[in-house]
XYZ file of C-alpha atoms in Angstrom:
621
model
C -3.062 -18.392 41.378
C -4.236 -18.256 37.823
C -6.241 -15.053 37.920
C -3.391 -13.221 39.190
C -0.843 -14.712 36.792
C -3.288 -14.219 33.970
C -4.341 -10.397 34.835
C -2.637 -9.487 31.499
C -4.232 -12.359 29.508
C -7.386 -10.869 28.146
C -4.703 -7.885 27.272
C -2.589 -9.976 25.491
C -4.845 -9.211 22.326
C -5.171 -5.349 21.362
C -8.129 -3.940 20.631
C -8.093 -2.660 17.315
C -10.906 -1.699 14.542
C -11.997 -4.424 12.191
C -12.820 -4.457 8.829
C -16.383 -4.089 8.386
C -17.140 -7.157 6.425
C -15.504 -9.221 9.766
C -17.425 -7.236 12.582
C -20.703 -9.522 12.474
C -18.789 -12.923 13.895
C -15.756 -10.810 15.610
C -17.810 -8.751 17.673
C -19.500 -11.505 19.495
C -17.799 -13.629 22.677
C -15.745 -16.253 21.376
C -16.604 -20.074 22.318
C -13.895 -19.175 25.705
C -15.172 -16.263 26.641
C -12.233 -14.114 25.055
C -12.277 -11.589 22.549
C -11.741 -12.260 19.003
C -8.680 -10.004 17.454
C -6.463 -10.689 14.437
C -3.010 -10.491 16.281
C -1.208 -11.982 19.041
C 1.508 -10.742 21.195
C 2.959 -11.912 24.400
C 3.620 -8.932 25.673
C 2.706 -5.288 25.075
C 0.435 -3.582 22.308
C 0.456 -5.284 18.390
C 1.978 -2.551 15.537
C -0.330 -3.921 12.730
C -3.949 -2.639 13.117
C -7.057 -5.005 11.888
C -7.021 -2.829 8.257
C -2.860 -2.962 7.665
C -2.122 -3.710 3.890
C 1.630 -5.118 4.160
C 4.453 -5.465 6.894
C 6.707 -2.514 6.931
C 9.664 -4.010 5.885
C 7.807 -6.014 3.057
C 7.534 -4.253 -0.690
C 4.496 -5.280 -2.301
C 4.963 -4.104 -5.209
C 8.016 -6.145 -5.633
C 7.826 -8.050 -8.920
C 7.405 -11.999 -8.790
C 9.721 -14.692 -10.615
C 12.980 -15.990 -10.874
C 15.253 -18.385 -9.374
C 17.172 -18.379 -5.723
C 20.004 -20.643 -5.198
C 21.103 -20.878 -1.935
C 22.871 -23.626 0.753
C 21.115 -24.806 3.838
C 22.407 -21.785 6.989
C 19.244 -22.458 9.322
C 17.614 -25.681 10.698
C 13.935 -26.567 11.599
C 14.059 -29.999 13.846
C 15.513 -32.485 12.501
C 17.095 -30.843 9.192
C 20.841 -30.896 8.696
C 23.335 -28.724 6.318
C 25.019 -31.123 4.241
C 22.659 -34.182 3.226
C 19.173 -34.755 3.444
C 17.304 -38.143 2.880
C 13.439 -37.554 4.355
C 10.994 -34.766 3.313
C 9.382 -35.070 6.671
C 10.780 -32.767 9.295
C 8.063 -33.384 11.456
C 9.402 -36.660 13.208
C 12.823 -37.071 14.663
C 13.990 -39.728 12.107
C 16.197 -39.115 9.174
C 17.738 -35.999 8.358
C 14.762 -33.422 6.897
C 15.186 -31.449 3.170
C 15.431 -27.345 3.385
C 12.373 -25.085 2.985
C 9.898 -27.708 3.255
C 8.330 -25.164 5.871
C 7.688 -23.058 2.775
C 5.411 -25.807 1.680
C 2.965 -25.333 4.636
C 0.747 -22.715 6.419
C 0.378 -22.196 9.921
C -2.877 -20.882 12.110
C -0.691 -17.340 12.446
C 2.151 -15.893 11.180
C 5.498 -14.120 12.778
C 5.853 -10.077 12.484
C 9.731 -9.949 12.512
C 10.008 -5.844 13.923
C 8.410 -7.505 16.833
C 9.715 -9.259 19.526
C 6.824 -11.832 19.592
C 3.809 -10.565 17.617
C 1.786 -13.065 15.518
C -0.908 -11.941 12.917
C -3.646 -14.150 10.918
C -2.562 -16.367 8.504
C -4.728 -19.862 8.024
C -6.781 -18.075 10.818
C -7.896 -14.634 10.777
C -8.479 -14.381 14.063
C -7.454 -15.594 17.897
C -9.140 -15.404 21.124
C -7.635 -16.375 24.448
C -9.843 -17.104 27.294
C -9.517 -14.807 30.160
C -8.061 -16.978 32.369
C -5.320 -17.778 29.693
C -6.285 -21.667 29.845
C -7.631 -21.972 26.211
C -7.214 -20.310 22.664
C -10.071 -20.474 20.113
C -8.908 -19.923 16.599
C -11.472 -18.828 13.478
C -10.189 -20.036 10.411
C -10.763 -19.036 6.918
C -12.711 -20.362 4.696
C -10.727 -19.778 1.811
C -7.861 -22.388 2.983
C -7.232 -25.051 0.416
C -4.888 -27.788 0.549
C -2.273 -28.368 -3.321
C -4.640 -30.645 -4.498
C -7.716 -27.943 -4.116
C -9.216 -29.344 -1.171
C -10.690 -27.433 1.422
C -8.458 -27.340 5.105
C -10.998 -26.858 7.800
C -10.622 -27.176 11.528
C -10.791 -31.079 11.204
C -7.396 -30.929 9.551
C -6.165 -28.359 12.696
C -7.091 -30.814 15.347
C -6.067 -33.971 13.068
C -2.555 -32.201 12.993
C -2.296 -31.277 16.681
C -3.414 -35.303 17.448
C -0.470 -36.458 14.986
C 1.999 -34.725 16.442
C 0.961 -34.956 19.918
C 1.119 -38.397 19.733
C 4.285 -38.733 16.718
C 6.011 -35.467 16.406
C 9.154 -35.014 16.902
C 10.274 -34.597 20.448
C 11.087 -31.058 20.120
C 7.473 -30.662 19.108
C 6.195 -32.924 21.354
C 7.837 -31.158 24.869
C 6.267 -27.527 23.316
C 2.822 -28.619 23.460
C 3.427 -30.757 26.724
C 0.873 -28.790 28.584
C -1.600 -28.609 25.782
C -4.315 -31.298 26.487
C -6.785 -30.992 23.496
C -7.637 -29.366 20.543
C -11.433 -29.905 19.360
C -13.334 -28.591 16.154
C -16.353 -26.577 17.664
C -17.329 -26.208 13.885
C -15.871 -26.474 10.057
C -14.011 -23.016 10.770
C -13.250 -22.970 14.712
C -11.033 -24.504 16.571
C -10.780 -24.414 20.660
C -7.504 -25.854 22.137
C -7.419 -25.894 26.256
C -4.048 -25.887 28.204
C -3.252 -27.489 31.640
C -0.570 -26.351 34.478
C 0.540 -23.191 35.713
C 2.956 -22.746 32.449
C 0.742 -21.672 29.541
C 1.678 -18.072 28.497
C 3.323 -19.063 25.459
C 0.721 -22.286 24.440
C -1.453 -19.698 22.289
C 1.724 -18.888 20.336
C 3.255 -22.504 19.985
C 0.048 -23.903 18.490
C -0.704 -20.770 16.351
C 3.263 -21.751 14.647
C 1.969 -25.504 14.455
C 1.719 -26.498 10.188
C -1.885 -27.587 9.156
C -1.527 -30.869 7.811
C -4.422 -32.864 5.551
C -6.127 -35.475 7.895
C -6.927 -36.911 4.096
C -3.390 -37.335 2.975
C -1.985 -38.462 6.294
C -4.973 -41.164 6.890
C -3.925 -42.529 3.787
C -0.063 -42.151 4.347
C 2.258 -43.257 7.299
C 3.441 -39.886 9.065
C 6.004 -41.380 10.826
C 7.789 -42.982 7.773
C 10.765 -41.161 5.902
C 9.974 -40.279 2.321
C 11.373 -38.299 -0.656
C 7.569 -38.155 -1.134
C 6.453 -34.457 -1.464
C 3.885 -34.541 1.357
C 0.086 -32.256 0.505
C 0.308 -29.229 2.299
C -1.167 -25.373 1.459
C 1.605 -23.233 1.416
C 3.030 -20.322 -0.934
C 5.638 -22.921 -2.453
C 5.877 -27.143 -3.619
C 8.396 -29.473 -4.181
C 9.318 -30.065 -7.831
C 12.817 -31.762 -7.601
C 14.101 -33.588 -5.380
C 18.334 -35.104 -6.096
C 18.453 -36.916 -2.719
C 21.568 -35.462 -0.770
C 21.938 -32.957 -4.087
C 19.397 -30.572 -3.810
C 15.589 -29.774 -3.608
C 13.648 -27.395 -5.480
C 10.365 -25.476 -4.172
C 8.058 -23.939 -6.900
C 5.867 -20.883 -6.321
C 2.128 -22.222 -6.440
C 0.620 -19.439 -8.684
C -2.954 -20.721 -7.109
C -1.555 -20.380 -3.671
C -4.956 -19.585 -1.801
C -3.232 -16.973 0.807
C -1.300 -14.955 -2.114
C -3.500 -12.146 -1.105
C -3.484 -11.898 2.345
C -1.963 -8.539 4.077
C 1.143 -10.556 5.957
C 2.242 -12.113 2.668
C 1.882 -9.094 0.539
C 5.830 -8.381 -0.725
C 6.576 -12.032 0.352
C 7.271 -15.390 -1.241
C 8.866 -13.289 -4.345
C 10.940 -15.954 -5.993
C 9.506 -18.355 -8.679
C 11.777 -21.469 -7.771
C 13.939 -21.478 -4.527
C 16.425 -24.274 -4.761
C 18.784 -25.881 -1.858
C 21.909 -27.010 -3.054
C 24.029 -29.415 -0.555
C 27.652 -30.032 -0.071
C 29.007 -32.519 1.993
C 32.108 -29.836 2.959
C 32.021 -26.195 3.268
C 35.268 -25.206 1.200
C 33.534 -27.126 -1.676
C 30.240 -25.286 -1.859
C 32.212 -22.049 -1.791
C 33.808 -23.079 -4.572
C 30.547 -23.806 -6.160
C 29.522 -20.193 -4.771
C 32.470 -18.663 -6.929
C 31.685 -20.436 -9.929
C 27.938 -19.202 -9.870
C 26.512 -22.768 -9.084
C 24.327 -20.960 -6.888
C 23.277 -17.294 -5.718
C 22.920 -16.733 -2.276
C 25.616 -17.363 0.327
C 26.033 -16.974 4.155
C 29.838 -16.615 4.996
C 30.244 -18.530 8.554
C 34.313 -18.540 8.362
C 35.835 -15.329 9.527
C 39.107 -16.660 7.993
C 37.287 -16.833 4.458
C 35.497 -13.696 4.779
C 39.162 -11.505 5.460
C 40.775 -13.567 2.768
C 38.880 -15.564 0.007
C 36.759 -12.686 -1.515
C 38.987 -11.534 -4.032
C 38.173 -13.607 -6.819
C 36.918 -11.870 -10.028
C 33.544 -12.110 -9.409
C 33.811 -9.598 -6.835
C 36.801 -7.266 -8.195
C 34.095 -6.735 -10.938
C 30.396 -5.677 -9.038
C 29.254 -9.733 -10.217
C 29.237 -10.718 -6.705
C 28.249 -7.921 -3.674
C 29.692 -8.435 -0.197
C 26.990 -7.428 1.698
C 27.149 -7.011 6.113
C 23.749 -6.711 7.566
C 23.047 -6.065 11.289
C 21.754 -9.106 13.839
C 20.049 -7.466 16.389
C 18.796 -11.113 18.087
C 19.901 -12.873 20.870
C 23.510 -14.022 19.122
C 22.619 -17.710 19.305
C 24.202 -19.944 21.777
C 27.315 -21.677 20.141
C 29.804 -23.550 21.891
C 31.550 -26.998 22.659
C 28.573 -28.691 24.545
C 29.776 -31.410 27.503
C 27.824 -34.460 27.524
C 27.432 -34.582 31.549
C 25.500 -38.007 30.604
C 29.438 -39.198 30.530
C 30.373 -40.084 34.158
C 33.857 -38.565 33.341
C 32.015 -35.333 32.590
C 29.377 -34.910 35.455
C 31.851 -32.916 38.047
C 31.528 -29.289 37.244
C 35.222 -28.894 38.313
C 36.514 -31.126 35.907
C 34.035 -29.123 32.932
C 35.240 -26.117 34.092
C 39.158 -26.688 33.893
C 38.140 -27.250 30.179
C 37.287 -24.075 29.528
C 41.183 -23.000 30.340
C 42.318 -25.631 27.234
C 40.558 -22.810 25.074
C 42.715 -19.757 23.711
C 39.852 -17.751 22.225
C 42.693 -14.660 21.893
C 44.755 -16.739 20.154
C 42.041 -18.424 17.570
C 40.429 -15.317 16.981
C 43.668 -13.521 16.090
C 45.065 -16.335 13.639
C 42.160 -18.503 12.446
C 39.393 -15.439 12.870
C 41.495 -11.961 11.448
C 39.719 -10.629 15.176
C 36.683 -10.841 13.535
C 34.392 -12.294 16.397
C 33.595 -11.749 20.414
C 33.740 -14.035 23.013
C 30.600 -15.749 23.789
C 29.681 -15.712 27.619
C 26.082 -16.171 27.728
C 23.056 -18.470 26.953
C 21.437 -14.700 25.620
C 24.022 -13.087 24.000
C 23.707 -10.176 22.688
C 20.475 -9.239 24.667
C 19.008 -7.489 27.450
C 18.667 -10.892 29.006
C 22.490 -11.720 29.549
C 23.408 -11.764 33.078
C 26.054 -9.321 34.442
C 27.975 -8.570 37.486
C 26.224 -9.586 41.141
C 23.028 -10.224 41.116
C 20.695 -7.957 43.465
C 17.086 -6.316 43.565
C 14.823 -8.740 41.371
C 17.535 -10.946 40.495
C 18.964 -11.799 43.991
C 15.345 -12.259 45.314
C 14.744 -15.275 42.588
C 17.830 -16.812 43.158
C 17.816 -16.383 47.181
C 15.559 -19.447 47.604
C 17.479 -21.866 45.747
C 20.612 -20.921 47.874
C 21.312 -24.224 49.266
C 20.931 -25.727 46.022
C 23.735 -23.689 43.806
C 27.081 -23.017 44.168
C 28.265 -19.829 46.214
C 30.080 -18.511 42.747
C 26.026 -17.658 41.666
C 26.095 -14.899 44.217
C 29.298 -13.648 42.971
C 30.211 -12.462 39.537
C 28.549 -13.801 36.620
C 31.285 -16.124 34.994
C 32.716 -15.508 32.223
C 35.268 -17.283 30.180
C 39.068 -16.962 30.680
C 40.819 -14.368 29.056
C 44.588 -15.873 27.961
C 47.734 -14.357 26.847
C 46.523 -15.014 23.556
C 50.076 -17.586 23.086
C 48.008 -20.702 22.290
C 49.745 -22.402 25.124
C 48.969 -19.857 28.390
C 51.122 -22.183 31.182
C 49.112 -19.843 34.020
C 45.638 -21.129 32.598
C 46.922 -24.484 32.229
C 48.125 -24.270 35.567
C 44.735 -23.553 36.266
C 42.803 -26.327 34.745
C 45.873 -28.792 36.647
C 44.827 -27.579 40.107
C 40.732 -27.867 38.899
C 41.079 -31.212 38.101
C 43.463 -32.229 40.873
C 41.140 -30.859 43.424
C 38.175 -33.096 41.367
C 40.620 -36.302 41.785
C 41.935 -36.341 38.847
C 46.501 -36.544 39.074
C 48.619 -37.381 36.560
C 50.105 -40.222 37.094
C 52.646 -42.570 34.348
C 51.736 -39.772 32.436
C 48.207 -39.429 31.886
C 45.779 -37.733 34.397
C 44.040 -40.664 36.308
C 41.487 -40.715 38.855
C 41.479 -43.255 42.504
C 40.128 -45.844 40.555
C 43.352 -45.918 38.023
C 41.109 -44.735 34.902
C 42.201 -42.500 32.593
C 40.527 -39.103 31.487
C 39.629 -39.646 27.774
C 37.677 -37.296 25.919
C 36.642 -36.765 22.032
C 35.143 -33.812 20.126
C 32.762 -35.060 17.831
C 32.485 -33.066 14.525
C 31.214 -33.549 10.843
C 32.820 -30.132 9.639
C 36.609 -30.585 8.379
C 37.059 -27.039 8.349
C 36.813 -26.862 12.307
C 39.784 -29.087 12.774
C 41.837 -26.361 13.112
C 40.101 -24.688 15.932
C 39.891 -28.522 18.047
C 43.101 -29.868 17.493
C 44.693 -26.662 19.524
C 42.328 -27.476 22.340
C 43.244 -31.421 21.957
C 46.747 -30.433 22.402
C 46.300 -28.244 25.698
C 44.405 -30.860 26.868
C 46.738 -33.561 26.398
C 49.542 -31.216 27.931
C 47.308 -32.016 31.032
C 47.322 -35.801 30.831
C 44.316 -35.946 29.087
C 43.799 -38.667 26.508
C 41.897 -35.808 24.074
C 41.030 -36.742 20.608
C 39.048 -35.922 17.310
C 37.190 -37.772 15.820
C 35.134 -36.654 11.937
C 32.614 -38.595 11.210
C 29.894 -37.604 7.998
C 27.216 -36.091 8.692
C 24.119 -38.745 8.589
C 26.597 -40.467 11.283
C 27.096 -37.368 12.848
C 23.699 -36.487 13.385
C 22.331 -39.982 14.484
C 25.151 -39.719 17.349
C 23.739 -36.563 18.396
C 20.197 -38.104 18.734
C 21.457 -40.850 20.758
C 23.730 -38.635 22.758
C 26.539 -40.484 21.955
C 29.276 -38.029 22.498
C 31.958 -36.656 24.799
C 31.930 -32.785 23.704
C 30.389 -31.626 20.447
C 29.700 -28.100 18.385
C 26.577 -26.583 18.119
C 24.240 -23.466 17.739
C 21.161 -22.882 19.248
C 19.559 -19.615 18.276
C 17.062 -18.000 21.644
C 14.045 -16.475 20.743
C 13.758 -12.348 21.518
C 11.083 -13.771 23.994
C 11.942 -16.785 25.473
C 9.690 -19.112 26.125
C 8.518 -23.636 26.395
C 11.505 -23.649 23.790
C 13.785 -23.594 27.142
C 12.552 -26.595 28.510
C 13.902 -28.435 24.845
C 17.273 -26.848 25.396
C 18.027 -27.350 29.150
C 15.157 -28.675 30.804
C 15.327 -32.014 33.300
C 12.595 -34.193 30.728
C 14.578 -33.062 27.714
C 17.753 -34.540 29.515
C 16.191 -37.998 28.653
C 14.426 -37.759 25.256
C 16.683 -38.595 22.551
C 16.749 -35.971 19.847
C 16.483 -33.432 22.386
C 18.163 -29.888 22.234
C 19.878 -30.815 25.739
C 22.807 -32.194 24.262
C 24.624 -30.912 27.809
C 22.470 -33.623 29.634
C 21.776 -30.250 31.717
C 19.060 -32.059 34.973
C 18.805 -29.579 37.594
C 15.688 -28.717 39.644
C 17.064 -24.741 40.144
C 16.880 -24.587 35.983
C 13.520 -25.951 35.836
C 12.382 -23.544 38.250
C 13.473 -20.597 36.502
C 12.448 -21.610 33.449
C 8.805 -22.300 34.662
C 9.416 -18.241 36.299
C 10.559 -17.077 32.259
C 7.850 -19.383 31.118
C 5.070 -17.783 33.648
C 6.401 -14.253 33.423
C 3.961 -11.504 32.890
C 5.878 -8.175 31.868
C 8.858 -8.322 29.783
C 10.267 -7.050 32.843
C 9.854 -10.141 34.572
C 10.906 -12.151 31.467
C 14.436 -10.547 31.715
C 15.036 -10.897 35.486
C 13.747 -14.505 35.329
C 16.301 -15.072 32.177
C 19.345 -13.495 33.664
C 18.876 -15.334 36.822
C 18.734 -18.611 34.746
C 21.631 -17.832 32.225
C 23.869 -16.993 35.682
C 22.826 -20.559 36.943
C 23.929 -21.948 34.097
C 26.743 -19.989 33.393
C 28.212 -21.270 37.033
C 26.822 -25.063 35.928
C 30.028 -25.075 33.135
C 28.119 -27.269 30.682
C 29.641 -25.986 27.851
C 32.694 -24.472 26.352
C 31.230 -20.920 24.830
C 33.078 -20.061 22.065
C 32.382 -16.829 20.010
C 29.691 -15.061 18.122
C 29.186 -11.438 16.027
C 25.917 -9.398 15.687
C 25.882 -9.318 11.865
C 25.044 -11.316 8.382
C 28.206 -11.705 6.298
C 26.527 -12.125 2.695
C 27.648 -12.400 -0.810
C 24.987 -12.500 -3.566
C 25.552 -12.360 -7.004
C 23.914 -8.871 -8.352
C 20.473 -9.924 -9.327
C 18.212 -9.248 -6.158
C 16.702 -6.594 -5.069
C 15.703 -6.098 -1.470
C 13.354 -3.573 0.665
C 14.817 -0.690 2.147
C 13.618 -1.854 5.842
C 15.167 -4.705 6.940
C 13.547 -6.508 9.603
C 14.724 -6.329 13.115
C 14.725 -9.727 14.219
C 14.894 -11.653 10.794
C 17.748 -11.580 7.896
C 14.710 -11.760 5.354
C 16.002 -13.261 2.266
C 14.438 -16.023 1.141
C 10.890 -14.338 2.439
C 11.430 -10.646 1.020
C 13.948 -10.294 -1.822
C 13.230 -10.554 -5.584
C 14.826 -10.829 -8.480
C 15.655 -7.152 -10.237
C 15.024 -8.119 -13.887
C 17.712 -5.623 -15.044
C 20.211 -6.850 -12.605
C 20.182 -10.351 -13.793
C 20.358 -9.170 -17.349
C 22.914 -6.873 -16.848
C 24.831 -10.080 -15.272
C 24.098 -12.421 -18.032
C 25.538 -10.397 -20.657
């Protein structure tokens, strides 16, 4: 079976020219028989070429300096928006500090105008066997850790052990099918892969941080600190106000400065995460300058709340940028751990308590879609019937999925937009009569006399206005529905632990999906606390068709094998999807500059802006 799913392995690698003073080492085998090449991709030919100078959508002549202010927008494991109290986002306890990942170097490094291509960052080259069961990396020899020690493959397999072993469980299920990584000498490094899922292994490990086998012998990995850890990337800590803020300093000795995939990156001198335990607050910081950068996330504030001098006079730009990946996948999640939850009937008939029409035309000034897929806003959402490729993946499973799979894709009710739509209401009634649930003394009951209760946990004040609408449809159904804000340390320890009815979240797919789906809704990750699968989602069909995105060897395949899973779990009703939009809502205050080229599948602005020294004198005067 392997040879025939690997055909495209030795491919996966393009064949490009090399730089002359590389060609002695490159141009023999590597340790697994592969071919040594300085880029990666899953699928399909690399842009860069051995000799490229810069990314296209990078300005390397962009001038280096400054300060960025900014507010956490995006999370890496266990990191949250309002608080922090650990430095270490590698383990799943406490609640990680913002940017640390600029603080570290991985083995290869994303090109975001590709879908999935990786280039040579602590390595400068790759080589996966041709059977796809190992990748050998060559490192550099110019890698040095902040304290000007050398990083050599002992610290690559040191770091691959630690987290193997300690990582955090979203780490830990990616490199599941990884068995070793071993130093064949001080600059090469030959991991080996087991089972029939191992397409994306080369890329998971090539995105793993190097760590210092030095600094973590003599320190506890697992242990939260506000200690800033040794690492070897572009930026440090310098400040750290715990729950406040954390600064990251441009190391002007950073060893990769140099390299062709950071040239016109890493611009600013100081990038600095500010933290506010509420959202209207830190807009209010925004607006008084406390900080530079801001992501808007409220539709309602974007129509309405951008009319304060700053922006009447240039000081502040609004700024809408395109988002051309997969929209993310946001919606009220449904704890099907909960015994009350586990009958898709009864999950479904919550989706009717929603009145998107309504929300979106008085909370959202019509500013957002409806959400009806786990791919959104991709080539991978699943429409209409299935049939040809589709129909023949999902044909087996048959007996295992409801008839509505066959049928049209589901999507979300539409209402008559009144808040309080009696025929979808009427709707949800019959759904949960037909699961056993009547109303009886007036609250909806079940044989054994127990009464449907349900809460939506949240740590975000502002989103009471979009639950407590729901609460009250569902309580015009007999349900015992509730709120309940907690803060956020609370918020995100319940989370871990599952301990929740229904909940709000975001996960953001990757243009090429990949072991990432097994974190969000595979069977294991049902059971591992911390895990992505906050919908307790345990179903043998899902795991299947994630193993046939996992193991997919076109991008062809990839897509058939991801609409046929999105449909499955479209039809599963584990979630309430609520809305998304396909662009960046920014306001800056006028001091950066940017490239012309944005790139396709990354906003870019903490990587590729600068400060424009005119721009930020012109605004100080």
């Amino acid at each position: 079976m392997r040879p025939a799913r690997w055909a495209l392995a030795a491919s996966l690698f393009v064949s490009l020219a090399i730089p002359a003073a590389a060609q002695d080492w490159m141009s023999d085998p590597a340790p697994n028989g592969g071919d040594w090449r300085h880029g990666i991709s899953i699928f399909g030919d690399l842009k860069y070429p051995a000799d490229f100078t810069h990314f296209d959508y990078a300005n390397p002549d962009a001038p280096k300096g400054g300060t960025l202010r900014l507010t956490p927008s995006e999370a890496y494991l266990n990191q949250g928006f309002t608080t922090f109290d650990t430095l270490n986002v590698f383990v799943l306890k406490g609640t990680g500090g913002h940017g640390i990942r600029l603080n570290f170097d991985t083995l290869m490094t994303r090109a975001h105008d590709e879908p999935d291509a990786m280039y040579g960052l602590a390595a400068e080259a790759a080589a996966i066997a041709p059977d796809g069961m190992s990748v050998a990396f060559r490192l550099r020899d110019t890698i040095t850790f902040h304290d000007g020690t050398r990083a050599t493959a002992d610290d690559v397999v040191f770091t691959f052990d630690l987290l193997k072993e300690h990582g955090h469980p979203h780490i830990t299920t990616a490199i599941r099918d990884v068995i070793s990584a071993k130093a064949l000498d001080e600059l090469t490094v030959l991991y080996t892969f087991e089972g029939d899922f191992v397409r994306d292994l080369p890329f998971t490990v090539a995105d793993l941080p190097v760590l210092s086998k030095a600094y973590y012998t003599a320190n506890d990995f697992k242990a939260s600190t506000l200690e800033p850890p040794l690492m070897s990337g572009p930026y440090q800590v310098s400040d750290v106000q715990q729950g406040r803020s954390i600064t990251h300093r441009l190391d002007p000795d950073y060893w990769g400065r140099d390299l062709p995939v950071n040239a016109g990156r890493f611009n600013f001198g100081e990038i600095r995460y500010e933290y506010f335990r509420e959202r209207t607050a830190g807009f209010e910081a925004f607006k008084s300058g406390e900080y530079d950068f801001h992501e808007e996330f409220t539709s309602r504030f974007w129509a309405t709340k951008y009319d304060f001098p700053a922006v009447l006079d240039g000081r502040v730009l609004k700024l809408t940028m395109p988002d051309n990946r997969p929209s993310g996948t946001q919606g009220w999640f449904i704890n099907t751990r909960r015994a009350h939850l586990s009958d898709p009937k009864v999950r479904e008939a919550l989706n009717h308590a929603f009145d998107f029409e309504w929300t979106n035309r008085f909370h959202f000034h019509d500013l957002y879609k409806r959400t009806h897929s786990y791919f959104e806003n991709s080539d991978m959402k699943a429409m209409g019937v299935p049939d040809g490729a589709e129909l023949a993946l999902l044909e087996p499973f048959r007996d295992q999925l409801p008839e509505s799979v066959f049928g049209e894709a589901y999507v979300p009710p539409v209402s008559d937009g009144s808040g309080q739509d009696r025929r979808q209401l009427k709707i949800a009634r019959d759904m949960l009569a037909d699961a056993g649930w009547e109303v009886r003394d007036g609250v909806l009951k079940n044989a054994a006399d127990e009464v449907l209760e349900i809460e939506f946990l949240t740590d975000a004040p502002t989103f009471e206005r979009v639950i407590q609408p729901v609460v009250k449809n569902l309580a015009l159904l007999g349900i015992d529905a509730k709120m309940r804000l907690v803060d956020p340390a609370q918020y995100e320890e319940r989370l871990k632990d599952f301990d929740f009815d229904i909940t709000t979240r975001r996960f953001s797919m990757q243009e090429t999906p990949g072991v990432e789906l097994r974190a969000f809704m595979g069977s294991r990750a049902a059971a591992e606390p911390g895990s992505r699968n906050l919908a307790g989602i345990s179903s043998p069909v899902v795991d299947a068709l994630i193993d046939r995105a996992i193991s997919a060897t076109s991008r062809e395949e990839l897509t058939t094998a991801a609409r046929a899973l999105d449909r499955v779990l479209r039809a599963g009703h584990y979630w309430i999807p609520q809305w998304y939009k396909a662009e960046h809502n920014l306001a800056v205050w006028n001091k950066f500059g940017w490239p012309d080229t944005k790139p396709k599948y990354h906003r870019g602005v903490v990587h590729l802006w600068w400060i424009d020294p005119e721009k930020e004198a012109a605004l100080n005067r």
